[in-house]
Amino acid sequence: MKFLLRFLCFVAASQFALAARAELRAGAATVNVTPALGIEINGHVHDELRARALVLDDGATRLAFVVVDNCLIDRAVFDAAKALVFQHARIPSNHVAMSSTHAHSAGSVTGAHLSEPDAEYRAWLPRRLADSVRLAVNNLTPARIAWGRGSVPQHVFCRRVTVKPGVTYTNLLGLTGDRVKMNWSSPEPAVDGDFAGPTDPEVSFFSVQHADGRPLALFANYSLHYVGGVGPGHLSADYYGVFCQRISELLGTEKQDPPFVAIMSNGTSGDINNNDFHAKLPARKPYEQINRVAEDVAQEVFRVAKNLEYRGEVPLKVASTELKVDYRKPSPDEVARARDLMKDRDRSQLHTWPEIYAREQIILVEYPEAASLPLQVFRIGELAIAQWPGEIFAVSGLDLKKRSPVQPLFNIGLCNGWYGYIPPPEQHALGSYETWRGRTSPLETNAIPKMTQASLELLEKLK
Ligand SMILES: [Zn+2]
């Protein structure tokens, strides 16, 4: 009897879904994910870390976005959160886009060469991420949507700079094969100042309003690694948090109940930072550069958002797949050399870059032969959103934007998982930090062409 009732309810719900097709509803919410002092940081919390969630529903399909103030979140953490979302809100995992901002001052729940996560915080986070979606679902209300694109070229720079022809450059690992170098430091004799790749200056966004025209949420996307320059020992959401604050102010959303929610996601910024290699920038006070970038990006979004046409009937679509991509594994010789260098010392006793990367080889040797990458694309009306589980170079994001059969498109990086930097083959050939084999760069050199092809096939399904 109970089963029959449930079945009838299900039929009724489906009928309702068909009748209400494409009538948009939206809900948004944030939850505080700031760790206690002593977990990620012992210094000071400058601004609270948040998970920001937005749920869209067209009567037939429900999508959820969550963007988390954290540097690195791997698939296991996102999958645990998505399982809870399905359990409590019945949204399937492949309808949920969860990503980290990559703010370097927000701690990390995933181990990489320079840090290991706090186990307790890592275990605590999924439930909070799921909560953000459940709260957003509670806020679902009739809505309308529009999307736009602006350009903020002055804050993005390719951080990989070419080495002068004929010059032999010794990298941090003591090796001489790299033909590019990071722009972290000031210009030096080995570097000729040419950028090794393009930037993507676009700031893409979609804006959601209540049916009566009041702002409900705004989801933005910009391809910038992070800004940095926080106070000493500070925990902070970097420019992502300040952008959300500023666009909320510009749109005049204070005192709304439930509150307006702004979200800034990371795009394809694996090789893009905020350091202008050619300019001699004056020393900045803490947060000065963060505020500058946030202000410019928010003003550009606000400018474009003024002239949008909103629609209340927008179909939502999803396509997803699992893509097998090989890991780059160290050879038995390389493993033997790594063990030799480490001399059975643990992490706290390893200090030089060759020692740190020796440990990475010992970790990688335990990895399976291949990774199964979660690839997803969403469609909101004409707008397509591709989701990449790693740090993707700008050139690869631009390539998918250009080739997508659904236009326009934007890319969310560090989404649904983290498989390190994923440089395209021609950038692997140039070497440097993003290509050094370790947890920060574990995948085969041909991963990007495979991922691009798979994403194009998913987009084709949504055409
Ligand atoms: Zn990074």
Coordinates of C-alpha atoms and ligand atoms in Angstrom, one line a residue:
M1 CA 0.0 0.0 0.0
K2 CA 2.8 2.3 1.0
F3 CA 4.6 1.5 -2.2
L4 CA 1.5 2.1 -4.3
L5 CA 1.0 5.4 -2.7
R6 CA 4.6 6.4 -3.4
F7 CA 4.1 5.2 -7.0
L8 CA 1.0 7.3 -7.4
C9 CA 2.8 10.3 -5.9
F10 CA 5.6 9.8 -8.4
V11 CA 3.2 9.7 -11.3
A12 CA 1.5 12.8 -10.1
A13 CA 4.8 14.6 -9.7
S14 CA 5.9 13.6 -13.2
Q15 CA 2.6 14.9 -14.6
F16 CA 3.1 18.1 -12.8
A17 CA 6.6 18.3 -14.1
L18 CA 5.4 17.9 -17.7
A19 CA 2.7 20.5 -17.3
A20 CA 5.1 23.0 -15.7
R21 CA 8.0 22.4 -18.2
A22 CA 10.5 25.2 -18.6
E23 CA 8.9 27.5 -16.0
L24 CA 12.0 28.5 -14.2
R25 CA 12.4 28.4 -10.4
A26 CA 15.6 29.2 -8.6
G27 CA 16.9 29.2 -5.0
A28 CA 20.3 30.2 -3.6
A29 CA 22.0 30.0 -0.2
T30 CA 25.4 30.1 1.4
V31 CA 26.9 28.3 4.4
N32 CA 29.9 29.2 6.4
V33 CA 32.8 26.7 6.0
T34 CA 35.4 28.6 8.0
P35 CA 37.5 26.0 9.9
A36 CA 38.3 26.6 13.5
L37 CA 41.7 28.2 14.3
G38 CA 44.4 25.6 14.5
I39 CA 43.0 23.5 11.6
E40 CA 44.0 25.3 8.4
I41 CA 45.6 28.3 10.1
N42 CA 46.8 29.5 13.4
G43 CA 46.8 33.2 12.6
H44 CA 43.7 35.2 11.8
V45 CA 40.4 34.8 10.0
H46 CA 40.2 38.0 7.8
D47 CA 36.9 37.0 6.1
E48 CA 34.7 34.0 6.4
L49 CA 34.9 31.1 4.0
R50 CA 31.7 30.1 2.3
A51 CA 30.1 27.4 0.1
R52 CA 27.8 29.3 -2.2
A53 CA 24.9 27.3 -3.8
L54 CA 22.4 28.0 -6.6
V55 CA 19.7 25.6 -7.7
L56 CA 17.8 26.0 -10.9
D57 CA 14.6 24.0 -11.8
D58 CA 12.6 24.2 -15.1
G59 CA 9.9 21.7 -13.9
A60 CA 11.6 18.8 -15.6
T61 CA 15.3 19.2 -14.7
R62 CA 17.0 20.4 -11.6
L63 CA 20.6 21.7 -11.6
A64 CA 22.8 22.7 -8.7
F65 CA 25.9 24.8 -8.5
V66 CA 28.2 25.0 -5.5
V67 CA 31.4 27.0 -5.4
V68 CA 33.6 26.6 -2.3
D69 CA 36.2 28.9 -0.8
N70 CA 39.0 26.3 -0.8
C71 CA 42.3 25.8 -2.7
L72 CA 42.0 22.1 -3.6
I73 CA 39.0 19.7 -3.4
D74 CA 39.4 16.2 -4.9
R75 CA 36.6 14.0 -6.2
A76 CA 36.1 11.9 -3.1
V77 CA 35.0 14.9 -1.1
F78 CA 32.7 16.2 -3.8
D79 CA 31.3 12.7 -4.4
A80 CA 30.5 12.4 -0.6
A81 CA 28.8 15.7 -0.7
K82 CA 26.8 14.8 -3.9
A83 CA 25.7 11.5 -2.3
L84 CA 24.2 13.5 0.5
V85 CA 22.6 15.9 -2.0
F86 CA 20.9 13.0 -3.7
Q87 CA 19.9 11.4 -0.4
H88 CA 18.2 14.5 0.9
A89 CA 17.2 16.5 -2.2
R90 CA 17.0 13.8 -4.9
I91 CA 19.3 15.8 -7.3
P92 CA 21.4 13.3 -9.2
S93 CA 25.2 13.7 -8.9
N94 CA 25.7 14.5 -12.6
H95 CA 23.3 17.4 -12.2
V96 CA 25.5 19.0 -9.5
A97 CA 28.5 21.2 -10.4
M98 CA 30.7 21.5 -7.4
S99 CA 34.0 23.5 -7.6
S100 CA 36.6 25.1 -5.5
T101 CA 37.7 28.7 -6.1
H102 CA 41.4 27.9 -5.7
A103 CA 41.9 30.7 -3.2
H104 CA 45.3 29.9 -1.8
S105 CA 44.5 31.6 1.5
A106 CA 41.5 29.4 2.1
G107 CA 43.2 26.1 3.1
S108 CA 43.0 22.8 1.2
V109 CA 41.2 19.6 1.9
T110 CA 43.3 17.7 -0.6
G111 CA 47.0 16.7 -0.2
A112 CA 49.6 18.0 -2.7
H113 CA 53.3 18.2 -2.7
L114 CA 53.6 21.1 -0.1
S115 CA 50.8 20.2 2.3
E116 CA 48.5 17.5 3.6
P117 CA 45.0 18.3 4.7
D118 CA 43.4 18.1 8.2
A119 CA 41.5 14.9 8.3
E120 CA 38.7 16.2 10.5
Y121 CA 38.0 19.2 8.4
R122 CA 38.1 17.1 5.3
A123 CA 35.5 14.7 6.8
W124 CA 33.3 17.6 8.0
L125 CA 33.1 19.6 4.7
P126 CA 30.9 17.3 2.5
R127 CA 27.9 17.7 4.8
R128 CA 28.2 21.5 4.8
L129 CA 28.4 21.4 1.0
A130 CA 25.3 19.3 0.8
D131 CA 23.6 21.6 3.3
S132 CA 24.2 24.6 1.0
V133 CA 22.2 22.8 -1.7
R134 CA 19.4 21.7 0.6
L135 CA 19.1 25.3 1.8
A136 CA 19.0 26.6 -1.8
V137 CA 16.3 24.0 -2.6
N138 CA 14.3 25.4 0.4
N139 CA 14.5 28.8 -1.2
L140 CA 13.2 27.7 -4.6
T141 CA 10.9 30.4 -6.0
P142 CA 9.6 31.5 -9.5
A143 CA 12.5 33.2 -11.3
R144 CA 13.8 34.6 -14.5
I145 CA 17.3 34.4 -16.0
A146 CA 19.7 36.2 -18.4
W147 CA 23.4 35.8 -19.3
G148 CA 26.1 38.1 -20.3
R149 CA 29.8 38.5 -21.1
G150 CA 32.3 41.2 -20.4
S151 CA 36.0 41.6 -20.6
V152 CA 38.6 42.4 -17.9
P153 CA 41.9 42.0 -19.7
Q154 CA 44.1 44.0 -17.3
H155 CA 44.2 41.5 -14.5
V156 CA 45.2 38.3 -16.4
F157 CA 48.7 37.3 -17.4
C158 CA 50.2 34.0 -18.6
R159 CA 52.5 33.1 -15.8
R160 CA 54.7 30.8 -18.1
V161 CA 57.4 32.9 -19.7
T162 CA 59.8 31.5 -22.3
V163 CA 63.5 30.9 -21.7
K164 CA 65.9 32.7 -24.1
P165 CA 66.9 30.5 -27.0
G166 CA 70.3 28.9 -26.4
V167 CA 70.2 29.6 -22.6
T168 CA 70.3 26.5 -20.3
Y169 CA 68.2 27.1 -17.3
T170 CA 68.4 24.9 -14.2
N171 CA 65.0 24.5 -12.6
L172 CA 64.1 23.9 -8.9
L173 CA 64.4 20.1 -9.4
G174 CA 68.0 20.7 -10.6
L175 CA 67.0 19.7 -14.2
T176 CA 67.8 21.7 -17.4
G177 CA 65.0 20.6 -19.9
D178 CA 62.5 23.4 -19.2
R179 CA 61.9 25.9 -22.0
V180 CA 59.6 28.1 -19.9
K181 CA 59.7 29.5 -16.4
M182 CA 57.1 30.8 -13.9
N183 CA 56.7 34.6 -13.8
W184 CA 56.6 34.5 -9.9
S185 CA 60.0 36.2 -9.7
S186 CA 61.2 39.4 -11.4
P187 CA 62.7 39.1 -14.9
E188 CA 66.1 37.5 -15.0
P189 CA 68.7 36.7 -17.6
A190 CA 67.3 33.2 -18.5
V191 CA 63.9 34.7 -19.5
D192 CA 63.2 36.6 -22.7
G193 CA 59.8 37.8 -21.6
D194 CA 57.5 36.1 -24.1
F195 CA 54.4 34.6 -22.7
A196 CA 54.0 30.9 -23.5
G197 CA 50.3 31.1 -23.9
P198 CA 47.2 33.3 -24.3
T199 CA 44.9 34.7 -21.6
D200 CA 41.1 34.5 -21.6
P201 CA 40.0 38.0 -20.5
E202 CA 36.3 37.2 -20.5
V203 CA 34.1 37.4 -17.4
S204 CA 31.0 35.4 -18.1
F205 CA 28.0 35.3 -15.9
F206 CA 24.3 34.5 -15.6
S207 CA 22.0 36.6 -13.5
V208 CA 18.9 35.3 -11.8
Q209 CA 16.0 37.5 -10.6
H210 CA 12.8 36.9 -8.7
A211 CA 9.7 37.0 -10.9
D212 CA 9.1 40.6 -9.7
G213 CA 12.6 41.7 -10.9
R214 CA 14.5 41.7 -7.6
P215 CA 18.0 40.2 -7.9
L216 CA 18.1 36.6 -6.6
A217 CA 21.6 35.3 -7.5
L218 CA 24.5 36.0 -9.9
F219 CA 26.9 33.3 -11.0
A220 CA 30.2 34.7 -12.5
N221 CA 33.2 33.1 -14.0
Y222 CA 36.7 34.5 -14.7
S223 CA 40.0 32.7 -15.6
L224 CA 42.4 34.0 -12.9
H225 CA 44.3 31.5 -10.7
Y226 CA 43.8 33.8 -7.6
V227 CA 45.2 37.2 -6.5
G228 CA 46.9 36.7 -3.2
G229 CA 48.5 39.4 -1.1
V230 CA 46.5 38.7 2.1
G231 CA 47.7 39.6 5.6
P232 CA 50.3 37.5 7.4
G233 CA 48.8 34.1 8.5
H234 CA 45.4 35.2 7.3
L235 CA 42.5 32.9 6.2
S236 CA 40.6 34.7 3.4
A237 CA 38.4 34.0 0.4
D238 CA 40.7 36.2 -1.8
Y239 CA 39.1 38.3 -4.6
Y240 CA 36.3 35.7 -5.0
G241 CA 34.7 36.8 -1.7
V242 CA 35.2 40.5 -2.3
F243 CA 33.7 40.2 -5.8
C244 CA 30.6 38.7 -4.3
Q245 CA 30.4 41.5 -1.7
R246 CA 30.9 44.2 -4.4
I247 CA 28.4 42.9 -7.0
S248 CA 25.8 42.6 -4.2
E249 CA 26.3 46.2 -3.3
L250 CA 26.2 47.4 -6.9
L251 CA 23.0 45.6 -7.5
G252 CA 21.5 47.1 -4.3
T253 CA 20.5 43.8 -2.7
E254 CA 21.1 44.5 1.0
K255 CA 18.3 43.6 3.4
Q256 CA 16.7 41.0 1.2
D257 CA 15.2 37.9 2.8
P258 CA 16.3 35.4 1.8
P259 CA 19.6 37.1 1.0
F260 CA 20.8 37.6 -2.6
V261 CA 23.7 35.2 -3.4
A262 CA 26.7 36.1 -5.6
I263 CA 29.1 33.4 -6.7
M264 CA 32.5 33.7 -8.5
S265 CA 33.8 30.5 -10.0
N266 CA 37.2 29.8 -11.4
G267 CA 37.6 29.3 -15.2
T268 CA 40.5 27.9 -17.0
S269 CA 43.4 29.6 -15.2
G270 CA 46.0 26.8 -14.7
D271 CA 48.7 29.1 -16.4
I272 CA 47.1 32.5 -15.6
N273 CA 47.9 34.7 -12.6
N274 CA 47.8 38.4 -11.6
N275 CA 51.6 39.1 -12.0
D276 CA 52.4 41.4 -14.8
F277 CA 55.9 40.2 -15.7
H278 CA 56.8 43.4 -17.6
A279 CA 55.5 46.0 -15.1
K280 CA 57.4 47.0 -12.0
L281 CA 54.4 47.2 -9.6
P282 CA 54.8 49.2 -6.4
A283 CA 54.5 47.2 -3.2
R284 CA 50.8 46.7 -2.3
K285 CA 49.3 46.7 1.2
P286 CA 47.5 43.5 2.2
Y287 CA 44.2 43.1 0.3
E288 CA 44.9 46.2 -1.9
Q289 CA 45.3 44.1 -5.1
I290 CA 42.5 41.7 -4.2
N291 CA 40.2 44.7 -3.8
R292 CA 41.4 46.3 -7.0
V293 CA 40.7 43.1 -9.1
A294 CA 37.4 42.4 -7.4
E295 CA 36.3 46.0 -8.0
D296 CA 37.1 45.9 -11.7
V297 CA 35.5 42.6 -12.4
A298 CA 32.4 43.5 -10.4
Q299 CA 32.1 46.9 -12.2
E300 CA 32.3 45.1 -15.6
V301 CA 29.6 42.5 -14.7
F302 CA 27.4 45.4 -13.4
R303 CA 27.9 47.3 -16.6
V304 CA 26.9 44.4 -18.8
A305 CA 24.1 43.3 -16.4
K306 CA 22.2 46.6 -16.9
N307 CA 21.2 45.7 -20.4
L308 CA 20.1 42.1 -20.2
E309 CA 16.7 40.7 -21.2
Y310 CA 15.4 38.2 -18.7
R311 CA 13.3 35.1 -19.5
G312 CA 11.2 33.0 -17.2
E313 CA 11.0 30.0 -19.5
V314 CA 14.3 28.4 -20.0
P315 CA 14.9 24.7 -20.6
L316 CA 17.8 23.1 -18.6
K317 CA 19.8 20.2 -19.9
V318 CA 22.6 18.0 -18.7
A319 CA 25.1 15.6 -20.4
S320 CA 27.9 13.8 -18.6
T321 CA 30.4 11.0 -19.0
E322 CA 33.3 9.2 -17.3
L323 CA 36.5 9.5 -19.3
K324 CA 39.5 7.1 -18.9
V325 CA 42.8 8.9 -18.9
D326 CA 46.1 7.3 -18.0
Y327 CA 48.2 8.4 -15.1
R328 CA 51.9 9.1 -15.7
K329 CA 53.6 6.6 -13.5
P330 CA 57.3 6.6 -12.5
S331 CA 59.5 3.8 -13.9
P332 CA 61.1 1.3 -11.4
D333 CA 64.4 3.1 -11.9
E334 CA 62.8 6.4 -11.0
V335 CA 61.1 4.9 -7.9
A336 CA 64.5 3.4 -6.8
R337 CA 66.2 6.8 -7.2
A338 CA 63.3 8.5 -5.3
R339 CA 63.6 6.1 -2.4
D340 CA 67.4 6.6 -2.3
L341 CA 66.9 10.4 -2.1
M342 CA 64.3 10.2 0.7
K343 CA 66.3 7.7 2.8
D344 CA 63.1 6.7 4.7
R345 CA 62.6 10.2 6.1
D346 CA 59.0 11.3 6.6
R347 CA 57.4 14.5 5.1
S348 CA 58.5 16.9 7.8
Q349 CA 62.2 16.0 7.2
L350 CA 62.1 16.6 3.4
H351 CA 63.0 20.2 2.5
T352 CA 64.5 20.5 -1.0
W353 CA 62.4 20.4 -4.1
P354 CA 64.1 17.2 -5.4
E355 CA 63.3 15.5 -2.0
I356 CA 59.7 16.8 -2.1
Y357 CA 59.2 15.5 -5.7
A358 CA 60.9 12.2 -4.7
R359 CA 58.0 11.6 -2.2
E360 CA 55.5 12.5 -5.0
Q361 CA 56.9 9.6 -7.1
I362 CA 56.4 7.2 -4.2
I363 CA 52.8 8.3 -3.8
L364 CA 52.1 8.1 -7.6
V365 CA 53.4 4.6 -7.9
E366 CA 50.5 3.5 -5.8
Y367 CA 48.0 5.2 -8.1
P368 CA 45.9 3.0 -10.5
E369 CA 46.9 2.9 -14.2
A370 CA 44.2 5.2 -15.2
A371 CA 41.9 7.9 -13.8
S372 CA 38.2 8.0 -14.5
L373 CA 37.5 11.7 -15.0
P374 CA 34.0 13.1 -14.4
L375 CA 33.1 15.4 -17.4
Q376 CA 29.8 17.3 -17.4
V377 CA 28.2 20.0 -19.4
F378 CA 25.0 21.9 -18.5
R379 CA 22.8 23.9 -20.8
I380 CA 20.7 26.8 -19.5
G381 CA 18.7 28.0 -22.6
E382 CA 21.4 28.9 -25.2
L383 CA 24.2 29.1 -22.6
A384 CA 26.5 26.1 -22.2
I385 CA 28.7 25.5 -19.1
A386 CA 31.6 23.0 -19.4
Q387 CA 33.0 21.5 -16.2
W388 CA 36.7 20.4 -15.9
P389 CA 38.1 18.4 -13.0
G390 CA 41.4 20.1 -12.8
E391 CA 43.5 23.2 -13.5
I392 CA 43.1 23.8 -17.2
F393 CA 45.2 26.2 -19.2
A394 CA 43.5 29.3 -20.8
V395 CA 44.3 28.1 -24.3
S396 CA 42.3 24.9 -23.7
G397 CA 39.3 26.9 -22.3
L398 CA 39.4 29.3 -25.3
D399 CA 39.6 26.3 -27.7
L400 CA 36.4 24.8 -26.3
K401 CA 34.6 28.2 -26.2
K402 CA 35.4 28.5 -29.9
R403 CA 34.5 25.0 -31.0
S404 CA 31.4 24.4 -28.9
P405 CA 28.3 23.6 -31.0
V406 CA 26.3 25.4 -28.2
Q407 CA 27.1 29.1 -27.9
P408 CA 28.0 30.9 -25.8
L409 CA 30.0 28.6 -23.5
F410 CA 32.0 29.2 -20.3
N411 CA 34.2 26.8 -18.4
I412 CA 34.4 26.0 -14.7
G413 CA 37.7 24.6 -13.6
L414 CA 38.6 22.6 -10.5
C415 CA 35.1 21.3 -10.8
N416 CA 33.7 17.9 -9.6
G417 CA 37.3 16.7 -8.8
W418 CA 40.9 17.8 -8.9
Y419 CA 43.4 15.9 -11.1
G420 CA 46.1 18.6 -10.8
Y421 CA 47.3 20.8 -13.6
I422 CA 46.3 19.4 -17.0
P423 CA 48.5 21.2 -19.6
P424 CA 47.9 20.5 -23.3
P425 CA 50.6 18.4 -25.0
E426 CA 52.5 21.4 -26.5
Q427 CA 52.8 22.9 -23.1
H428 CA 54.0 19.6 -21.6
A429 CA 56.7 19.7 -24.2
L430 CA 57.9 23.1 -22.8
G431 CA 58.2 21.8 -19.2
S432 CA 58.2 23.9 -16.0
Y433 CA 56.2 23.6 -12.7
E434 CA 52.8 22.7 -14.1
T435 CA 54.2 19.7 -16.0
W436 CA 56.4 18.2 -13.2
R437 CA 55.1 14.7 -12.4
G438 CA 53.4 14.6 -9.0
R439 CA 50.0 14.9 -7.5
T440 CA 49.9 18.5 -9.0
S441 CA 50.4 17.0 -12.5
P442 CA 49.6 13.3 -12.6
L443 CA 47.8 12.7 -15.9
E444 CA 49.2 11.6 -19.3
T445 CA 50.4 14.4 -21.6
N446 CA 47.5 13.7 -24.1
A447 CA 44.7 14.2 -21.5
I448 CA 43.5 17.6 -22.8
P449 CA 42.8 16.5 -26.4
K450 CA 40.8 13.5 -25.0
M451 CA 38.9 15.7 -22.6
T452 CA 38.1 18.3 -25.2
Q453 CA 36.9 15.7 -27.6
A454 CA 34.7 14.1 -24.9
S455 CA 33.3 17.5 -23.9
L456 CA 32.5 18.4 -27.6
E457 CA 30.6 15.1 -27.9
L458 CA 28.6 16.0 -24.8
L459 CA 27.8 19.4 -26.1
E460 CA 26.7 17.9 -29.4
K461 CA 24.1 15.9 -27.4
L462 CA 22.8 19.1 -26.0
K463 CA 22.6 20.9 -29.3
Ligands
ZN1 ZN 47.1 26.1 -8.8

